[in-house]
Structures are given as C-alpha cells and as structure tokens.
Amino acid sequence: MKLTSRSVSLVPIVSTVAAAALGATLVVTATANAATTLGAAAAQSGRYYGTAVAAGKLGDSTYVNILNTEFNMVTAENEMKWDATEPNRGQFTYSSGDRILNQAVSNGKRVRGHALLWHQQEPGWAQRMEGSDLRQAMLNHVTQVATHYRGKIYAWDVVNEAFADGGSGGRRDSNLQRTGNDWIEAAFRAARAADPAAKLCYNDYNTDGINAKSTGVYNMVRDFKSRGVPIDCVGFQAHLTNNAPSDMRANLQRFADLGVDVQITELDIAGANQANAYAAVTKACLAVTRCTGITVWGIRDTDSWRRGENPLLFTGSGAKKPAYNAVLDALNAGGPGPTTTTTTTTTSNDPGPGDCTASVSLNQWGEGFVATVKVTAGSSALRGWRVTTTLSNGTVTNSWGANRSGTSGTVNWTNVDYNGSVPAGQSTEFGFQGAGSGSGLNPTCAAS
Ligand code: G3I
C-alpha cells in the first residue's frame, strides 16, 4: 500500500498523518473552502445539483463542458418519455435515453428518470386508447421502461402532472385518469416491482408553494404513505417568474414530514429578479433536510424550453450569469442540513494491471453521514470490482450504485450491471447514507 495525499483545496484545521507507521492512510479533517462548481457546492451538504440534458446537444462541446464541470445529476429532457421510448405499441426504443444515461454515468453523474407516465407526450397510439386496454398498455409501459433501466436510475418521476390547475385540488382529466382514480398507485406499484432500487417520485408544477393544487398532491402522498403505496419522493418543478413562493420552504417541509424526500426538479426562473429568486429557491431546499437536490431545466438560456425568457444560469454563449453566482454562494453558505464537516480519506493499493483503488468523500453531520466512494481502474480495464469498507460506529441505511452485503462492521460492495466495466485509469462512483459515524471507512478495492 502507498500513501496518497489529497484535498489540496481544503484548509486543514487538524491534519493528522494517521498510522504513518502502518503505511496505510492519510486522514485530513478540514473545512472546505468555497466550492467552485454547483455539483461540488451541493455535495458539501450531501445534495446534488443537476440539469436536464437533450441527447441532440451532446455533440456541442460548450454544452458538454459545462455539463461535465458543473452538474452531478442528469435528467433526460424528452428522451425517456413515453412517445420517445414506445413510439409503437410494444416496440421500445432506448437509444437516445441510453445515450444520455451512458454519458452521465461515464462521467460520474447519477440520473433522474423522467417520466414514466404523463398525459402529454403520449405516443399517438396511446392517445387514441381508453379504459382497460389503456390501463394494460400504460402499466406495461411502466414495467418495460423501468426494467430496461433497472439499477441505473436514482429516482423516477413515475407520474408527472396529474393534478388540475386552479382551486379544485383534484385530478386533471386525461385518458389516464379515466382508467380509474387508482391509476397513479398502480403505476407506482408496477415501477417498484420493476426497479426496487429506484426512488419513486410524483412530479408536478405550480405546487412549489402552499396552494390548493399542492395540497391535493399532499393529501394523495399522505394517503399513499398510510396505505403502503410505494412512494419515496415528490418533485417540485419550480418553473417560476421573478420570485420563489414565500412559503416554498414550508411547503417542502410539510411534504418531507410525511416521510418522503423532496427535490426541485425542473427549475428555471424568468424576470429581472432572477438572481435573488434563484438564491431563495436554493435556500428553501437547503433549509429542509430531506430536500436531496436541485435540477435546473437546461444549461444555457438558448437550451431552454422558455428560450425567449432567458431563465437559466448560463448565457447562450456559455458564460455564468449573476444567477449562477447567487446559487453557488447560497450552496456554499449551506443550511441546517448535513453541512459542517468534510473528512476525506483515501487509501490506495498501488494498482497494477487489473487492479483498482478506492477513495471516499464523506459528509458527516451530527447524527449521520453520506459517503461517496470513487473506484478507479489501474492500468487495465476492470470488468467488475469489489470494495470493502469498515464502519465501526455507524450503520448503512441507504445506498446506490453498488450491491451491498452487511450494514456495519466490514461492509462489502460489488458493482451493479452498469458500472462494473471501468476503462483503464477511469473512475466510477457509488454511495451510501448512514446513521452514526462514517469515520474510518478505509475503502480497499479489488478487481473481480
Ligand atoms: O425533436 C423534434 C424535431 O425533430 C422537430 O423538428 C421539432 C418541431 O417542433 O420538434 C422537436 O420536438 C420537440 C421536443 O421538445 C424537442 O425539442 C417537441 O415538438 C416539443 O413539444 C418538445 O417540448 C418539450 C416539452 O416538455 C413537451 O411538452 C420540451 O423540450 C421539454 O423541455 C418539456 O419539458 C417539460 C417536462 O417534461 C415536464 N414539465 C414541464 C416541462 C416544460 O414544458
């Protein structure tokens, strides 16, 4: 084993070459300097910062550079929707969605799946269907698509925009709704059966503050939780103009208090007060421990579905806007979530051909932690890997991107389908959340 030094951007408070005599591990306890990218700034509190991606733009180098530098979560803007994935009944096409997923995963990002069922962008054949025939077709769609992406998706928008605008607090009319009021829970059950590891979300717009529509969604989520319908998260799109709702934080918190994660899923903000409004949305999320991340709906203003309104964080030429700096500053200022101490521990076993190293980045707060483990191939490609971690005073409660055996003490991790192949010198990541202390994880890696 050789000693590897890390964290040049950190200002050490206590720097301990631990166990130098053991020749194994350098431990640096530090407070982070201000992070310089959105993803890194959000990660300081265990959150992600994501963007919608269009497959057709992956050949644009300005776009891809910003994507790879700034964001650590990706949503396909259109490519995983029903019309894109099942243009003819029973014929599935995943090439554009796969392209986005593979680009994200090979650059160490996670993916939100969007969206299994939505009354818009139904393929023509489904638009012409009703009743039990449609019910069968839509559940088959959920099953097939979630199965195709099984193990690869952090969270699925299982159902999108099913509630009506205005004061009714009720469901929107659609051919999906007319198959029976239980269509949403049927979709969530089908998604859970197809991909048990993905978090399952309900996603909607104009639900960002407390109003009749968001209360309708709230009542549905409360009902689902009370009856054991598998729902894990609620997405708030946040297509806004000038201001964030003043009660956005309170709204996110009331959903979180039902026992679901909350996420800002399609953020864009038009208007002259843009930078302040972006800061306000960021702070609202940071103030809610279960707000796990924020996704903006595109990269440059010219990439936006609201193109004329310039609602995003980068100009058409790729320059950072004042709104970008407002978001970065707010993320760096943190919130009462998991923010305060960052400890980075790296171990290396000096990889040769077929070997690998593992390093861990740990966000520890009072009662829990999030660990992100990076697996790096040596001088030849990996076909599979096995990582061992040690948890002396903590317990794993949730994990992604790896199979696990054990929850405390010696915990073994192996690759899942999509991240076992790692080209020489390249990396992939998995992560886990835990209760207690995550110190002393000391990951070791072996090819399998
Ligand atoms: O790809 C075709 C292209 O071949 C054709 O020449 C062109 C002509 O109009 O259309 C192109 O498809 C368009 C597609 O975006 C890709 O640009 C569709 O017409 C257009 O309808 C589609 O719009 C998308 C919209 O959802 C569909 O309702 C937007 O890109 C996408 O940003 C938007 O995203 C939605 C979320 O999924 C749900 N929440 C609201 C959000 C904004 O509407």
Coordinates of C-alpha atoms in Angstrom, one line a residue, residues 50-387:
G50 CA -28.5 18.5 -11.7
T51 CA -29.6 19.6 -15.2
A52 CA -31.9 18.5 -17.9
V53 CA -30.0 17.2 -20.9
A54 CA -31.0 16.8 -24.6
A55 CA -29.4 14.0 -26.4
G56 CA -29.1 16.1 -29.6
K57 CA -26.8 18.5 -27.8
L58 CA -24.2 16.0 -26.6
G59 CA -22.0 16.9 -29.7
D60 CA -21.8 20.6 -28.6
S61 CA -18.5 21.0 -26.8
T62 CA -19.5 24.1 -24.9
Y63 CA -22.7 22.4 -23.6
V64 CA -20.8 19.2 -22.7
N65 CA -18.0 21.1 -20.9
I66 CA -20.5 22.9 -18.7
L67 CA -22.4 19.7 -18.1
N68 CA -19.3 17.7 -17.1
T69 CA -17.9 20.5 -14.9
E70 CA -20.9 21.8 -13.1
F71 CA -23.5 19.1 -12.6
N72 CA -23.7 15.7 -10.9
M73 CA -27.2 14.7 -11.7
V74 CA -28.8 14.4 -15.1
T75 CA -32.5 14.3 -16.3
A76 CA -33.3 13.4 -19.9
E77 CA -35.3 16.4 -21.1
N78 CA -37.5 14.3 -23.5
E79 CA -35.7 11.0 -24.3
M80 CA -37.2 8.7 -21.6
K81 CA -40.8 9.9 -22.1
W82 CA -43.5 7.6 -23.4
D83 CA -43.5 8.9 -27.0
A84 CA -39.7 8.5 -27.2
T85 CA -39.4 5.1 -25.7
E86 CA -42.5 3.3 -27.1
P87 CA -43.4 5.0 -30.4
N88 CA -45.4 2.0 -31.5
R89 CA -47.2 -0.3 -29.0
G90 CA -44.9 -2.9 -27.7
Q91 CA -41.9 -1.6 -29.7
F92 CA -39.4 0.1 -27.4
T93 CA -36.5 2.4 -28.4
Y94 CA -34.0 3.4 -25.8
S95 CA -31.1 4.7 -28.0
S96 CA -31.5 8.4 -27.1
G97 CA -32.2 7.8 -23.4
D98 CA -29.3 5.3 -23.2
R99 CA -27.0 7.9 -24.7
I100 CA -27.9 10.4 -22.0
L101 CA -27.6 7.8 -19.3
N102 CA -24.3 6.5 -20.5
Q103 CA -22.8 10.0 -20.9
A104 CA -23.9 10.8 -17.3
V105 CA -22.7 7.5 -15.7
S106 CA -19.3 7.5 -17.5
N107 CA -18.7 11.0 -16.1
G108 CA -19.7 10.0 -12.6
K109 CA -23.2 11.5 -12.5
R110 CA -26.4 10.0 -11.4
V111 CA -29.7 10.0 -13.4
R112 CA -33.2 11.0 -12.6
G113 CA -35.7 9.2 -14.8
H114 CA -38.3 11.4 -16.4
A115 CA -41.2 10.5 -16.9
L116 CA -42.9 7.1 -17.0
L117 CA -46.5 8.4 -17.3
W118 CA -47.6 11.8 -18.4
H119 CA -50.8 12.9 -20.2
Q120 CA -48.5 14.9 -22.6
Q121 CA -46.1 13.3 -25.0
E122 CA -48.1 10.1 -25.0
P123 CA -47.5 8.4 -28.3
G124 CA -50.3 8.7 -30.8
W125 CA -51.4 5.1 -30.4
A126 CA -51.9 5.6 -26.7
Q127 CA -53.7 9.0 -27.1
R128 CA -56.3 7.1 -29.1
M129 CA -56.9 4.5 -26.3
E130 CA -59.2 4.4 -23.3
G131 CA -60.3 2.1 -20.5
S132 CA -58.9 -1.3 -19.6
D133 CA -56.9 -1.5 -22.8
L134 CA -55.1 1.7 -22.0
R135 CA -54.6 0.6 -18.4
Q136 CA -52.9 -2.5 -19.5
A137 CA -50.8 -0.6 -22.0
M138 CA -49.7 2.0 -19.6
L139 CA -48.7 -0.5 -16.9
N140 CA -46.8 -2.5 -19.4
H141 CA -45.0 0.7 -20.4
V142 CA -44.0 1.4 -16.8
T143 CA -42.8 -2.2 -16.3
Q144 CA -40.8 -2.3 -19.5
V145 CA -39.1 1.0 -19.2
A146 CA -38.3 0.7 -15.5
T147 CA -37.0 -2.8 -16.2
H148 CA -34.8 -1.6 -19.0
Y149 CA -33.2 1.0 -16.7
R150 CA -33.3 -1.2 -13.6
G151 CA -30.5 -0.4 -11.1
K152 CA -29.4 2.6 -13.1
I153 CA -31.8 5.3 -12.0
Y154 CA -31.5 7.3 -8.8
A155 CA -35.2 8.4 -8.9
W156 CA -38.0 8.0 -11.4
D157 CA -40.8 10.6 -12.0
V158 CA -43.3 7.7 -12.1
V159 CA -46.3 10.1 -12.7
N160 CA -46.0 13.6 -14.0
E161 CA -48.5 16.5 -13.7
A162 CA -51.7 14.5 -12.8
F163 CA -53.3 17.3 -10.8
A164 CA -55.5 20.1 -12.1
D165 CA -54.6 23.7 -12.0
G166 CA -56.9 26.1 -10.2
G167 CA -58.6 25.7 -6.9
S168 CA -60.1 22.3 -7.0
G169 CA -57.2 20.4 -5.6
G170 CA -58.4 17.5 -7.7
R171 CA -57.0 15.4 -10.5
R172 CA -56.6 16.6 -14.1
D173 CA -58.9 15.0 -16.6
S174 CA -57.0 12.7 -19.1
N175 CA -57.4 9.4 -20.7
L176 CA -55.0 8.0 -18.0
Q177 CA -57.2 9.4 -15.2
R178 CA -60.3 8.0 -16.9
T179 CA -58.9 4.5 -16.5
G180 CA -59.8 4.8 -12.8
N181 CA -58.6 7.0 -9.9
D182 CA -56.2 4.3 -8.7
W183 CA -54.0 4.6 -11.9
I184 CA -51.3 6.5 -10.0
E185 CA -50.9 4.0 -7.3
A186 CA -51.0 1.1 -9.8
A187 CA -48.1 2.9 -11.7
F188 CA -46.1 3.2 -8.5
R189 CA -46.6 -0.4 -7.7
A190 CA -45.5 -1.5 -11.2
A191 CA -42.4 0.7 -11.0
R192 CA -41.4 -0.7 -7.6
A193 CA -41.7 -4.2 -8.8
A194 CA -39.6 -3.5 -11.9
D195 CA -36.8 -1.5 -10.2
P196 CA -36.8 -1.9 -6.4
A197 CA -33.7 0.3 -6.0
A198 CA -35.0 3.5 -7.7
K199 CA -36.7 6.1 -5.6
L200 CA -40.2 6.7 -6.9
C201 CA -41.4 10.3 -7.2
Y202 CA -44.6 12.1 -8.1
N203 CA -43.7 15.3 -10.0
D204 CA -45.7 18.5 -10.7
Y205 CA -45.7 22.3 -11.4
N206 CA -47.4 25.1 -9.6
T207 CA -47.1 23.1 -6.5
D208 CA -44.0 24.9 -5.2
G209 CA -45.9 26.9 -2.6
I210 CA -48.8 26.0 -0.4
N211 CA -52.0 26.2 -2.5
A212 CA -55.0 24.1 -3.5
K213 CA -53.0 22.1 -6.1
S214 CA -50.1 21.3 -3.8
T215 CA -52.5 20.4 -1.0
G216 CA -54.2 18.0 -3.4
V217 CA -50.9 16.3 -4.0
Y218 CA -50.1 16.4 -0.3
N219 CA -53.3 14.6 0.5
M220 CA -52.5 11.9 -2.1
V221 CA -49.0 11.4 -0.7
R222 CA -50.3 11.2 2.9
D223 CA -52.9 8.6 1.7
F224 CA -50.2 6.6 -0.1
K225 CA -47.9 6.6 2.9
S226 CA -50.8 5.5 5.2
R227 CA -51.7 2.6 2.9
G228 CA -48.2 1.5 2.0
V229 CA -48.3 2.6 -1.7
P230 CA -44.6 2.7 -2.6
I231 CA -43.8 6.5 -2.9
D232 CA -40.4 7.8 -1.9
C233 CA -40.2 11.4 -3.2
V234 CA -42.1 14.4 -4.5
G235 CA -40.7 16.6 -7.3
F236 CA -41.5 20.3 -7.4
Q237 CA -40.8 21.6 -10.9
A238 CA -40.4 25.3 -10.0
H239 CA -40.9 26.9 -13.4
L240 CA -41.0 30.4 -11.9
T241 CA -41.0 34.1 -12.8
N242 CA -39.3 36.7 -10.6
N243 CA -39.9 35.1 -7.2
A244 CA -39.9 31.9 -5.3
P245 CA -43.1 31.4 -3.4
S246 CA -42.6 32.9 0.1
D247 CA -43.9 29.6 1.6
M248 CA -41.7 27.3 -0.5
R249 CA -39.7 26.1 2.4
A250 CA -42.8 25.5 4.5
N251 CA -44.3 23.6 1.6
L252 CA -41.2 21.4 1.1
Q253 CA -41.1 20.7 4.8
R254 CA -44.7 19.6 5.1
F255 CA -44.1 17.0 2.4
A256 CA -40.9 15.9 4.0
D257 CA -42.7 15.5 7.3
L258 CA -44.9 12.9 5.5
G259 CA -41.7 10.7 5.2
V260 CA -40.7 11.4 1.6
D261 CA -37.7 13.1 0.1
V262 CA -38.4 16.3 -1.8
Q263 CA -36.5 17.6 -4.8
I264 CA -36.6 20.7 -7.1
T265 CA -36.8 19.0 -10.4
E266 CA -37.1 21.5 -13.3
L267 CA -36.0 24.8 -12.0
D268 CA -36.0 27.9 -14.3
I269 CA -36.8 31.5 -13.4
A270 CA -37.6 34.3 -15.8
G271 CA -37.6 38.0 -14.9
A272 CA -35.5 40.9 -13.6
N273 CA -35.3 39.5 -10.0
Q274 CA -33.8 36.2 -11.3
A275 CA -30.7 36.0 -9.2
N276 CA -32.5 36.7 -5.9
A277 CA -35.2 34.2 -6.8
Y278 CA -32.6 31.5 -7.6
A279 CA -31.0 32.2 -4.2
A280 CA -34.3 31.9 -2.5
V281 CA -35.1 28.5 -4.1
T282 CA -31.6 27.3 -3.2
K283 CA -32.1 28.4 0.5
A284 CA -35.5 26.8 0.7
C285 CA -34.1 23.4 -0.3
L286 CA -31.1 23.8 2.0
A287 CA -33.3 24.5 4.9
V288 CA -35.2 21.2 4.5
T289 CA -33.0 18.2 5.5
R290 CA -35.0 15.9 3.2
C291 CA -34.6 18.2 0.2
T292 CA -32.0 16.0 -1.6
G293 CA -31.2 18.1 -4.6
I294 CA -32.0 20.7 -7.3
T295 CA -32.2 20.3 -11.0
V296 CA -32.3 23.2 -13.5
W297 CA -34.3 22.6 -16.7
G298 CA -31.4 23.1 -19.2
I299 CA -27.9 24.6 -19.2
R300 CA -27.8 27.8 -21.4
D301 CA -30.6 30.2 -22.0
T302 CA -30.7 29.0 -25.6
D303 CA -31.2 25.5 -24.4
S304 CA -34.4 26.4 -22.5
W305 CA -38.0 25.5 -23.5
R306 CA -38.6 29.1 -22.3
R307 CA -35.9 30.3 -24.6
G308 CA -37.1 33.9 -25.1
E309 CA -37.2 34.4 -21.3
N310 CA -33.6 33.6 -20.6
P311 CA -34.5 31.7 -17.4
L312 CA -31.3 29.6 -16.9
L313 CA -27.9 30.0 -15.2
F314 CA -25.7 30.3 -18.3
T315 CA -25.9 32.7 -21.3
G316 CA -26.3 31.4 -24.8
S317 CA -22.5 31.6 -25.2
G318 CA -22.0 29.6 -22.0
A319 CA -21.0 32.5 -19.6
K320 CA -22.0 32.3 -16.0
K321 CA -24.9 34.7 -15.2
P322 CA -25.4 36.6 -11.9
A323 CA -28.0 33.9 -11.1
Y324 CA -25.2 31.3 -11.2
N325 CA -23.2 33.2 -8.6
A326 CA -26.2 33.6 -6.4
V327 CA -26.8 29.9 -6.5
L328 CA -23.2 29.0 -5.9
D329 CA -22.9 31.4 -3.0
A330 CA -26.1 30.1 -1.4
L331 CA -24.9 26.5 -1.7
N332 CA -21.6 27.4 -0.2
A333 CA -23.3 29.1 2.7
G334 CA -25.0 25.8 3.4
G335 CA -28.1 25.2 5.6
P336 CA -29.1 23.3 8.6
G337 CA -28.9 20.1 6.7
P338 CA -25.8 17.8 6.5
T339 CA -23.2 20.5 6.0
T340 CA -20.5 21.2 8.6
T341 CA -17.6 18.8 8.4
T342 CA -15.9 17.2 5.4
T343 CA -13.4 14.5 6.0
T344 CA -11.7 12.9 3.1
T345 CA -9.9 9.7 3.5
T346 CA -8.1 8.0 0.7
T347 CA -6.5 4.6 0.6
S348 CA -4.6 3.2 -2.3
N349 CA -3.3 -0.2 -3.1
D350 CA -1.0 0.9 -5.8
P351 CA -2.8 -0.6 -8.8
G352 CA -1.2 -2.7 -11.4
P353 CA -2.9 -4.3 -14.3
G354 CA -6.5 -5.4 -13.4
D355 CA -6.3 -3.7 -10.1
C356 CA -8.1 -0.7 -8.7
T357 CA -8.1 2.0 -6.0
A358 CA -11.0 3.3 -3.9
S359 CA -11.3 6.6 -2.2
V360 CA -14.2 8.0 -0.2
S361 CA -15.5 11.5 0.2
L362 CA -17.5 11.8 3.5
N363 CA -20.1 14.4 4.5
Q364 CA -20.6 13.9 8.2
W365 CA -23.0 15.8 10.4
G366 CA -24.3 15.3 13.9
E367 CA -26.2 12.1 13.6
G368 CA -25.4 10.8 10.1
F369 CA -23.3 10.9 7.0
V370 CA -23.3 10.5 3.2
A371 CA -20.3 8.7 1.7
T372 CA -19.4 8.8 -2.0
V373 CA -16.9 6.1 -3.0
K374 CA -14.8 6.5 -6.1
V375 CA -13.5 3.3 -7.8
T376 CA -10.6 3.9 -10.2
A377 CA -9.2 1.3 -12.5
G378 CA -5.5 0.7 -12.7
S379 CA -3.5 0.4 -15.9
S380 CA -6.0 -2.1 -17.5
A381 CA -9.8 -2.0 -17.6
L382 CA -12.0 -3.5 -14.9
R383 CA -14.8 -5.9 -15.7
G384 CA -16.0 -5.9 -12.2
W385 CA -14.9 -4.7 -8.8
R386 CA -15.3 -5.4 -5.1
V387 CA -14.8 -2.7 -2.4

